[in-house]
CSV table of C-alpha atoms in Angstrom, one decimal:
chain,number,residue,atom,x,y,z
R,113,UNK,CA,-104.3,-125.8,100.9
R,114,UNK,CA,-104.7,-123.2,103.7
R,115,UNK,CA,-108.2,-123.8,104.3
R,116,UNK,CA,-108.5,-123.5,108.3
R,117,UNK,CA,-110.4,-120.4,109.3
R,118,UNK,CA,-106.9,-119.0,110.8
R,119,UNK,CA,-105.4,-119.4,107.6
R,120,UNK,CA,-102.7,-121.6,108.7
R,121,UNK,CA,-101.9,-125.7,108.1
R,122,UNK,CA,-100.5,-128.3,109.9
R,123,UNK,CA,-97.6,-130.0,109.1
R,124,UNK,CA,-98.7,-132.7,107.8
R,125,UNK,CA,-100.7,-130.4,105.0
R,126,UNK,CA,-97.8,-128.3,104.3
R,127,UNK,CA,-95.3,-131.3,103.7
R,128,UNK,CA,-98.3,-133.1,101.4
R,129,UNK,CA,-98.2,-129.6,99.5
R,130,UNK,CA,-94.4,-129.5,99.1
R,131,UNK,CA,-93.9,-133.2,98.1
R,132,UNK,CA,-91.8,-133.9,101.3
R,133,UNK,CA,-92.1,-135.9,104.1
R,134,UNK,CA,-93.3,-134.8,107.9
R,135,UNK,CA,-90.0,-135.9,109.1
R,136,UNK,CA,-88.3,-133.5,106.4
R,137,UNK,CA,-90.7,-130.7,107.7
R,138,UNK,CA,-89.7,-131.5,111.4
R,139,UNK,CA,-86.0,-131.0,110.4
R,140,UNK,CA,-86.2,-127.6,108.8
R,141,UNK,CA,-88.5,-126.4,111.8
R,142,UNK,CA,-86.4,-127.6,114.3
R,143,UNK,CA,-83.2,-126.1,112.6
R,144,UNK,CA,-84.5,-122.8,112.6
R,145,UNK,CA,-85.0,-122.8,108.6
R,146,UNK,CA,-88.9,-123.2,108.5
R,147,UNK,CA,-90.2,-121.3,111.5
R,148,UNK,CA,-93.8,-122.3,112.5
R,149,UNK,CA,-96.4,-119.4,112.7
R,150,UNK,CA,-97.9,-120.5,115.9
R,151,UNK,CA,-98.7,-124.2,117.8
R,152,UNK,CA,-102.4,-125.6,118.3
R,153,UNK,CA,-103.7,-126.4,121.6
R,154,UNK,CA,-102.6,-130.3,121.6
R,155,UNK,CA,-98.8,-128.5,120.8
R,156,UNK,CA,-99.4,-129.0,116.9
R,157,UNK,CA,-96.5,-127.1,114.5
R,158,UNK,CA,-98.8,-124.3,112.7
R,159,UNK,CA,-97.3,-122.8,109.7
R,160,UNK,CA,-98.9,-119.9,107.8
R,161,UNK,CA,-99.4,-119.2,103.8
R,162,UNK,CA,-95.6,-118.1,103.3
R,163,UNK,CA,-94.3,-121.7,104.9
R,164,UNK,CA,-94.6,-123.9,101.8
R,165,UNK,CA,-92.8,-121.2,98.9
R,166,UNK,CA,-89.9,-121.5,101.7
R,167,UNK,CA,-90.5,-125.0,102.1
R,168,UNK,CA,-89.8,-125.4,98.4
R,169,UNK,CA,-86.9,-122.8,98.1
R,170,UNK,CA,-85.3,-125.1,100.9
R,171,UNK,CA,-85.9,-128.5,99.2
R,172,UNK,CA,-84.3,-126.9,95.7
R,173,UNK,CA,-81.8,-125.5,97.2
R,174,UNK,CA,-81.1,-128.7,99.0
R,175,UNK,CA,-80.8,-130.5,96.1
R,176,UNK,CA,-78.0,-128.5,94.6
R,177,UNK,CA,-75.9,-130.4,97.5
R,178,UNK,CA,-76.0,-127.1,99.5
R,179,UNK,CA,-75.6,-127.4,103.1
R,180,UNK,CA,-78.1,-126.2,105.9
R,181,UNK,CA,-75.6,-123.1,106.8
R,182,UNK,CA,-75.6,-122.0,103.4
R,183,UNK,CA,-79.3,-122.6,102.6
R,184,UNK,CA,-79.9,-120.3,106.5
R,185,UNK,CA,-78.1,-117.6,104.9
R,186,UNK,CA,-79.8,-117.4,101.4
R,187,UNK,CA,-83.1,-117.4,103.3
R,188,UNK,CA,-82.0,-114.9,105.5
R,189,UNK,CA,-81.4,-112.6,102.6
R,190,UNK,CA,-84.0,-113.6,100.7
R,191,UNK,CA,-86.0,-112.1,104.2
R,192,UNK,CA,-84.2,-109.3,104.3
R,193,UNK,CA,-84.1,-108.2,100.2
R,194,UNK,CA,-87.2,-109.8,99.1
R,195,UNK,CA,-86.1,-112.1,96.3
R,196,UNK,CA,-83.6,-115.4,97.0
R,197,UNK,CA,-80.0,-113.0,96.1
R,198,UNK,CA,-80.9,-109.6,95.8
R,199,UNK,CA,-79.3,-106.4,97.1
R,200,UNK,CA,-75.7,-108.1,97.3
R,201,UNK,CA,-75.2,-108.2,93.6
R,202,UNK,CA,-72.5,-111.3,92.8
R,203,UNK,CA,-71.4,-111.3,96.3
R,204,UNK,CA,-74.8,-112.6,97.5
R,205,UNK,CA,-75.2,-115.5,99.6
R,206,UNK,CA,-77.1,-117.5,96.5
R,207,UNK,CA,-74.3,-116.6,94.0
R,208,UNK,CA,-71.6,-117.4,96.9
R,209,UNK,CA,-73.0,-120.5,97.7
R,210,UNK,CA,-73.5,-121.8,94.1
R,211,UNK,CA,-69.7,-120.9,93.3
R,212,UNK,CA,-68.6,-122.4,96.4
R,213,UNK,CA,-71.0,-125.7,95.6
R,214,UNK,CA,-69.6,-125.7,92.0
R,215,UNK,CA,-65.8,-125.6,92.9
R,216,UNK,CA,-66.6,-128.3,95.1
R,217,UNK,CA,-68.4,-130.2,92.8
R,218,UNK,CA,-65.0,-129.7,90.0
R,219,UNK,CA,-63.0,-131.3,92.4
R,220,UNK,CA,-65.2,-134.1,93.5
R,221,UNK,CA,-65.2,-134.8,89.6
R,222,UNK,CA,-61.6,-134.5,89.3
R,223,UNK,CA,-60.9,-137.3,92.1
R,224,UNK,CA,-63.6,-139.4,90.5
R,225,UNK,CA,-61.6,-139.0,87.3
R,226,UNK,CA,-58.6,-139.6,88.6
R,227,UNK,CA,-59.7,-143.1,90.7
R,228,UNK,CA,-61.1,-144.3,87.1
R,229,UNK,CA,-57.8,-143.8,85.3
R,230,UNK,CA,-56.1,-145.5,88.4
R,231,UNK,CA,-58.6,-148.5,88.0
R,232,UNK,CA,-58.1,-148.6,84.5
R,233,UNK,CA,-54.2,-148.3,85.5
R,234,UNK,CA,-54.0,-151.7,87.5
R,235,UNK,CA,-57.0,-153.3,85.4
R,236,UNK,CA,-54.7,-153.3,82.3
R,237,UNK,CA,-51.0,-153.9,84.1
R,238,UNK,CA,-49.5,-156.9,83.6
R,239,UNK,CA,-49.7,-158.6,86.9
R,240,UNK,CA,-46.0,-158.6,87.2
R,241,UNK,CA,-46.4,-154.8,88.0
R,242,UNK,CA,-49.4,-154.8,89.6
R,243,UNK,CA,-48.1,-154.6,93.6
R,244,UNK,CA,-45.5,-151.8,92.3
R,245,UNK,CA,-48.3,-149.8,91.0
R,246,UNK,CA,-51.1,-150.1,93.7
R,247,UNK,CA,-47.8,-149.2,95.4
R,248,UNK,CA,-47.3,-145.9,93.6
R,249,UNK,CA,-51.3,-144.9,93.4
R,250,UNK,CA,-51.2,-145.3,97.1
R,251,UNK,CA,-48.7,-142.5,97.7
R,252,UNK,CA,-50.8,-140.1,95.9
R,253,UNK,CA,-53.8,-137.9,97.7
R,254,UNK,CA,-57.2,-137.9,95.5
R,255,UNK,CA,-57.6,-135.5,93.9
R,256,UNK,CA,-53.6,-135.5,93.1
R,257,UNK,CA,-52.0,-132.5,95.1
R,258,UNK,CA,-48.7,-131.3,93.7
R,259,UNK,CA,-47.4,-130.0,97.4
R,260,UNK,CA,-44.8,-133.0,97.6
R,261,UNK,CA,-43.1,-131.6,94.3
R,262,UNK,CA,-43.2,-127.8,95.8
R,263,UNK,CA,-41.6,-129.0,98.7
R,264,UNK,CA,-38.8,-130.6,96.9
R,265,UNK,CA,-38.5,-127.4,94.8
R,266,UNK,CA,-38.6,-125.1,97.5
R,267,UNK,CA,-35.5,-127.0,99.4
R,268,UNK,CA,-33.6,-126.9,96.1
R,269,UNK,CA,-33.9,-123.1,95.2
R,270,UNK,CA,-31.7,-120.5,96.4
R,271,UNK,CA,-32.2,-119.2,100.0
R,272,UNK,CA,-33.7,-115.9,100.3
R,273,UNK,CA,-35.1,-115.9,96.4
R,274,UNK,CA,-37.4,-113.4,96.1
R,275,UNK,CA,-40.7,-114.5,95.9
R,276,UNK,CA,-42.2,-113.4,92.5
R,277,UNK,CA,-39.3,-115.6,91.4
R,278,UNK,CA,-39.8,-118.6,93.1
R,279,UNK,CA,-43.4,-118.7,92.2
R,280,UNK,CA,-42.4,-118.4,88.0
R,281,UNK,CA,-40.1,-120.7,88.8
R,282,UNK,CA,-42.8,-123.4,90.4
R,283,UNK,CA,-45.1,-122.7,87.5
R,284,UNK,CA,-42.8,-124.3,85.4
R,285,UNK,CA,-41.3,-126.8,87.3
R,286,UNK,CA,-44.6,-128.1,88.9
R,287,UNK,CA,-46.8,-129.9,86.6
R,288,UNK,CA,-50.7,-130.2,87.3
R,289,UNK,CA,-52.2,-133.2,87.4
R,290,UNK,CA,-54.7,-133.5,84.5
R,291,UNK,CA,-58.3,-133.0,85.2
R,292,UNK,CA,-59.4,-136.1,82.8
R,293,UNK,CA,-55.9,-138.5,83.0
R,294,UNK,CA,-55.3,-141.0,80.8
R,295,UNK,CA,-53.9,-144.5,82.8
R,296,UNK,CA,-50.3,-143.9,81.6
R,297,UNK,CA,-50.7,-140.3,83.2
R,298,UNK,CA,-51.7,-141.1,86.7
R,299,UNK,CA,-48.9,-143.6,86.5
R,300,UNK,CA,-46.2,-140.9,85.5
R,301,UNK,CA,-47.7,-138.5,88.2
R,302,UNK,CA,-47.4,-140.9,90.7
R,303,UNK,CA,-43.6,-141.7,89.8
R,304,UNK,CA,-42.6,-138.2,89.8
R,305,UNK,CA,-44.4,-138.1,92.9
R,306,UNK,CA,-42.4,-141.3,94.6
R,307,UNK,CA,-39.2,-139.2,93.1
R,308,UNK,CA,-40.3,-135.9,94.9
R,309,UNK,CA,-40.8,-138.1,97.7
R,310,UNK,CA,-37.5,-140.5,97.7
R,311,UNK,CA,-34.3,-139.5,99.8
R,312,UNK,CA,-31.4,-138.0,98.0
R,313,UNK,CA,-28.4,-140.0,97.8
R,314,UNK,CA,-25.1,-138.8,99.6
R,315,UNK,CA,-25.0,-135.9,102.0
R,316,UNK,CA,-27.5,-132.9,101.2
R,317,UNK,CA,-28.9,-132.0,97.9
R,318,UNK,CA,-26.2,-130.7,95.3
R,319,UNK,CA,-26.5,-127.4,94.7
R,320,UNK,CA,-26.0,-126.0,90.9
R,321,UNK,CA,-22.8,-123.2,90.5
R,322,UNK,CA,-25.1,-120.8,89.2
R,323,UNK,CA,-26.7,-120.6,92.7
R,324,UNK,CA,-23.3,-120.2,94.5
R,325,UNK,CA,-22.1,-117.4,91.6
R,326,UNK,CA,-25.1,-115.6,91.5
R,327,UNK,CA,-26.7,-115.8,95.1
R,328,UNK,CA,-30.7,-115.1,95.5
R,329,UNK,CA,-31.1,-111.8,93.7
R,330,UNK,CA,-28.7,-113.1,90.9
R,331,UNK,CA,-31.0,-116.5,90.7
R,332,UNK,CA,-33.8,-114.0,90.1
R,333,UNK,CA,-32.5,-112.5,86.8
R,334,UNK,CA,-31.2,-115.7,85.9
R,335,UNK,CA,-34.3,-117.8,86.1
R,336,UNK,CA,-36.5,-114.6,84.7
R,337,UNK,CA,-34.0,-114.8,81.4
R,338,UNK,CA,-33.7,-118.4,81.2
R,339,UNK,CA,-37.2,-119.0,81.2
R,340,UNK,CA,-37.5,-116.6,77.7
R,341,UNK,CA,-34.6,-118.4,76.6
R,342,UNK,CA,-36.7,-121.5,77.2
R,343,UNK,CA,-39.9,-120.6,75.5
R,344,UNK,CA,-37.8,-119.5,71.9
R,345,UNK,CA,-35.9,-123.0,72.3
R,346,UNK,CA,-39.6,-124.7,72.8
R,347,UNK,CA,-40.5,-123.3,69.6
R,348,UNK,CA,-37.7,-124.6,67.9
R,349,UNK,CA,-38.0,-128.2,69.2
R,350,UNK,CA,-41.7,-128.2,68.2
R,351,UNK,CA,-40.4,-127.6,64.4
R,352,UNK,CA,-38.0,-130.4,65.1
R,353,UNK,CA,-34.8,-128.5,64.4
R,354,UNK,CA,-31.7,-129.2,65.3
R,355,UNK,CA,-29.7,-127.2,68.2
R,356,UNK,CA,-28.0,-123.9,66.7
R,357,UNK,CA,-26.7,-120.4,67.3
R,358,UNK,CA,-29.1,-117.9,67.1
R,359,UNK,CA,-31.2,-115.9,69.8
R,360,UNK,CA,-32.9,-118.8,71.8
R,361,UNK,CA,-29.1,-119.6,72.3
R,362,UNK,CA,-28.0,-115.8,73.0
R,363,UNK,CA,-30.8,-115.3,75.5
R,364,UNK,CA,-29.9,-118.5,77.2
R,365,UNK,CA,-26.0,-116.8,78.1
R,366,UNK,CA,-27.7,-113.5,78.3
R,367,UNK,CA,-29.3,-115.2,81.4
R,368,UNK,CA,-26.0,-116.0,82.9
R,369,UNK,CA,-23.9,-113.1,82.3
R,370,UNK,CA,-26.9,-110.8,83.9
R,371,UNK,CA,-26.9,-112.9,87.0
R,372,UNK,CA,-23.1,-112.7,87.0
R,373,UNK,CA,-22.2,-109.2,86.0
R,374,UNK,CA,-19.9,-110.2,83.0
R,375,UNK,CA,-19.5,-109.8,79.6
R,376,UNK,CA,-20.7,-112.1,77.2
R,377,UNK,CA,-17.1,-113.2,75.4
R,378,UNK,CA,-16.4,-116.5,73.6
R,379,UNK,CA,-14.2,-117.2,76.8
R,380,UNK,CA,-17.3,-116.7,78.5
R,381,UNK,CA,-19.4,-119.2,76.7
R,382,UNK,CA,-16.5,-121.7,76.8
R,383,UNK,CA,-16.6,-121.5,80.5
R,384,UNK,CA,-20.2,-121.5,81.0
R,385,UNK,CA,-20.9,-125.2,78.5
R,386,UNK,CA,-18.0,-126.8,80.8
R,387,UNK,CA,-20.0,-125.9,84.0
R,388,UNK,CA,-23.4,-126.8,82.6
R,389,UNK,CA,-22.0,-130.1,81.5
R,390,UNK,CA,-20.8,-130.4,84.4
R,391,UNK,CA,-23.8,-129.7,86.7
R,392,UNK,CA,-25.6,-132.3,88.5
R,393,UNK,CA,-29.1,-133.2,86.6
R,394,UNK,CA,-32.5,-134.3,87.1
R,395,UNK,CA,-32.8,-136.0,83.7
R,396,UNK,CA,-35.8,-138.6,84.9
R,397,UNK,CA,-37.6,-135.5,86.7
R,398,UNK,CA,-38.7,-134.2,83.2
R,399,UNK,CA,-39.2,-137.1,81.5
R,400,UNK,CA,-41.9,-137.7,83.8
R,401,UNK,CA,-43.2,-134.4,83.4
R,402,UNK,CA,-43.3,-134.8,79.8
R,403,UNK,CA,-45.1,-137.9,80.0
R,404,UNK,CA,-47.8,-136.1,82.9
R,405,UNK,CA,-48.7,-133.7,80.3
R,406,UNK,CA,-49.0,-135.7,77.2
R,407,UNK,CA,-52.2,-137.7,76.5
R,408,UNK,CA,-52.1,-140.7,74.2
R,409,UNK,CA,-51.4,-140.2,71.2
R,410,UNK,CA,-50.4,-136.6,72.3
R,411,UNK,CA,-47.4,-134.8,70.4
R,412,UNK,CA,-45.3,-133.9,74.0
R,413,UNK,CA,-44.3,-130.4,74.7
R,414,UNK,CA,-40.8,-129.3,75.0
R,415,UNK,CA,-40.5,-129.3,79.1
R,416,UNK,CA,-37.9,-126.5,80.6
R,417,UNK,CA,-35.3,-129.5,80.9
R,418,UNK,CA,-35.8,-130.8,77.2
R,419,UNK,CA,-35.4,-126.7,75.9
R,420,UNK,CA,-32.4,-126.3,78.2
R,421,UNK,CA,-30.4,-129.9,77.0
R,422,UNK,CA,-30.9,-128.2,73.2
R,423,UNK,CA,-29.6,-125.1,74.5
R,424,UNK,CA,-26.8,-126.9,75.9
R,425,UNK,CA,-26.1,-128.8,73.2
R,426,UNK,CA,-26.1,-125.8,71.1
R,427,UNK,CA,-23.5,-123.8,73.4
R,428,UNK,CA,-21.2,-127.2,73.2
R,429,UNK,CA,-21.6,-127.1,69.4
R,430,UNK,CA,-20.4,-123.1,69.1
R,431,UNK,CA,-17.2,-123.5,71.6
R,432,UNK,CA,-16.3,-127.1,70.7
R,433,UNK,CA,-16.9,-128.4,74.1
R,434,UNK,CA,-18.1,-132.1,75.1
R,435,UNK,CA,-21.8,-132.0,75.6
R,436,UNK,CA,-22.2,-135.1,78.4
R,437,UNK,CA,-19.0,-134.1,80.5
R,438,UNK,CA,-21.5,-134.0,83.8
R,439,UNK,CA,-23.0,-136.7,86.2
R,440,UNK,CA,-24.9,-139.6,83.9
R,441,UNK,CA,-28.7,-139.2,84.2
R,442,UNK,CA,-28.7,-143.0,85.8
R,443,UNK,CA,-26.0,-141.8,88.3
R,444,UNK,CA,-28.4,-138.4,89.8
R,445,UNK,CA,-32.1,-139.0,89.3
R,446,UNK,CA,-32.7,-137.0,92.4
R,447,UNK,CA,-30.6,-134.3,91.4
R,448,UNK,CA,-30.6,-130.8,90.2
R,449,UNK,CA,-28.9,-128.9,87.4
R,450,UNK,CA,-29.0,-125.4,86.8
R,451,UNK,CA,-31.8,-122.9,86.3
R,452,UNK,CA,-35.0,-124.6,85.0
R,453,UNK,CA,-33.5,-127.1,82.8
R,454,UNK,CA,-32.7,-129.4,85.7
């Protein structure tokens, strides 16, 4: 290609040579990425033998969808080490830039997924329901972004909770939206979303008695135990068994009398199911978050507010106390109950 006696080629012969255009060649040149070697006497762009492996380094790295910064600083390593990532091990600019490309790339397939299902969603709703729904989809960011349910979280949990335990806390409260949703998914998302969103009725948010008994430190060691408690009740819903005594139950008061600093007694437990009952509730909240997780024809999995209604039901069934003494689910969908079974 380089057959000039200076061993250099015009522009025209080094974009022929790299399968690009002279107006592609221009750009690199003028943005510092492909510098010329020298200029003729009519002002002519000379590039010498090095120009077109760059020119084709550039044009492949181009077409992974990286971006003229990123594709500077690979070839200015590549200048400096020799070969396109070397000397920086994984923290190179050509591995940086291709994890960087990649995570963008995950979410731009993410919201693509999720404007699909939210096609599919108002392609198949009966048209009755149709406004409601573009309604709901509307409120929602693509790709989904669960900072409207953190929010609500955050103003609901103790003040002054340390923050290892507010964070375990979100984890289990906050449900991701699913990277592949099925219709019925984005439409549950987006309700729980509107919910998050929606004012809550009366003066301020109820707070449970837990939080006012145990203050932030106690709500610590509460939430830490009732979270185990959780996880052994889970198991025993999945095996479809009734609520009983037995040590997903004993963890679950465990929980409480740590936070307290009292004795677990059966005065104790008769006290505790009466205040639970009585608690305000956020029944809806985890039916949503049930339905968010499951696919079609998905078996569901036990959510934090399904475990603790079995545990409760199980403390009512050892002290003889009413299990639905509290607030109706209809009466407080924007309302929170104890621990994480709200």
């Amino acid at each position: 290609m380089f057959t000039s006696k200076d061993g250099l080629c015009g522009i025209g012969e080094l974009a022929e040579g790299a399968g690009v255009t002279v107006k592609t060649v221009r750009f690199y040149s003028d943005r510092g990425l492909l510098p010329e070697a020298s200029r003729s006497t009519g002002g002519h762009r000379r590039y010498g033998p090095e120009a077109l492996d760059r020119l084709r380094l550039i044009r492949s790295l181009r077409a992974l969808g990286l971006g003229v910064p990123e594709v500077r600083r690979i070839l200015d390593e590549r200048h400096a080490d020799g070969t396109p990532g070397a000397g920086s091990g994984a923290g190179g600019a050509l591995e940086a830039a291709v994890a960087g490309r990649l995570r963008e790339v995950g979410s731009e397939l993410k919201a693509l997924r999720w404007r699909e299902a939210a096609l599919r969603l108002v392609q198949e709703s009966p048209p009755g329901e149709q406004a409601d729904r573009l309604r709901l989809i509307g409120t929602v960011s693509v790709p989904p972004s669960t900072a409207p349910l953190v929010r609500f979280w955050r103003g609901w949990l103790p003040a002054r909770m340390p923050a290892g335990a507010a964070r375990a806390f979100l984890d289990a409260a906050v449900p991701q939206p699913p990277a592949d949703p099925a219709p019925a998914q984005v439409l549950a998302f987006a309700r729980l979303n509107a919910l998050a969103l929606g004012p809550c009725p009366g003066t301020g948010r109820p707070q449970p008695e837990a939080h006012r008994t145990a203050g932030a430190k106690g709500a610590a060691v509460l939430y830490t135990g009732l979270a185990e408690a959780y996880e052994l009740a889970g198991a025993h819903l999945r095996r479809g068994r009734a609520p009983h005594a037995g040590e997903a139950l004993d963890g679950f008061v465990a929980a409480y009398t740590s936070a307290y600093g009292v004795r677990d007694t059966p005065g104790f437990r008769r006290r505790l199911a009466g205040q639970l009952a009585a608690d305000p509730r956020l029944d809806r909240y985890w039916e949503l978050v049930a339905e968010v997780h499951t696919a079609p024809g998905g078996r569901p999995e036990p959510t934090p507010g399904v475990a603790h209604d079995w545990l409760l039901a199980a403390l009512a069934a050892q002290t003889g106390a009413a299990p639905d003494q509290g607030t109706s689910p209809r009466q407080s969908k924007r309302r929170a109950s104890p621990g994480l079974g709200v």
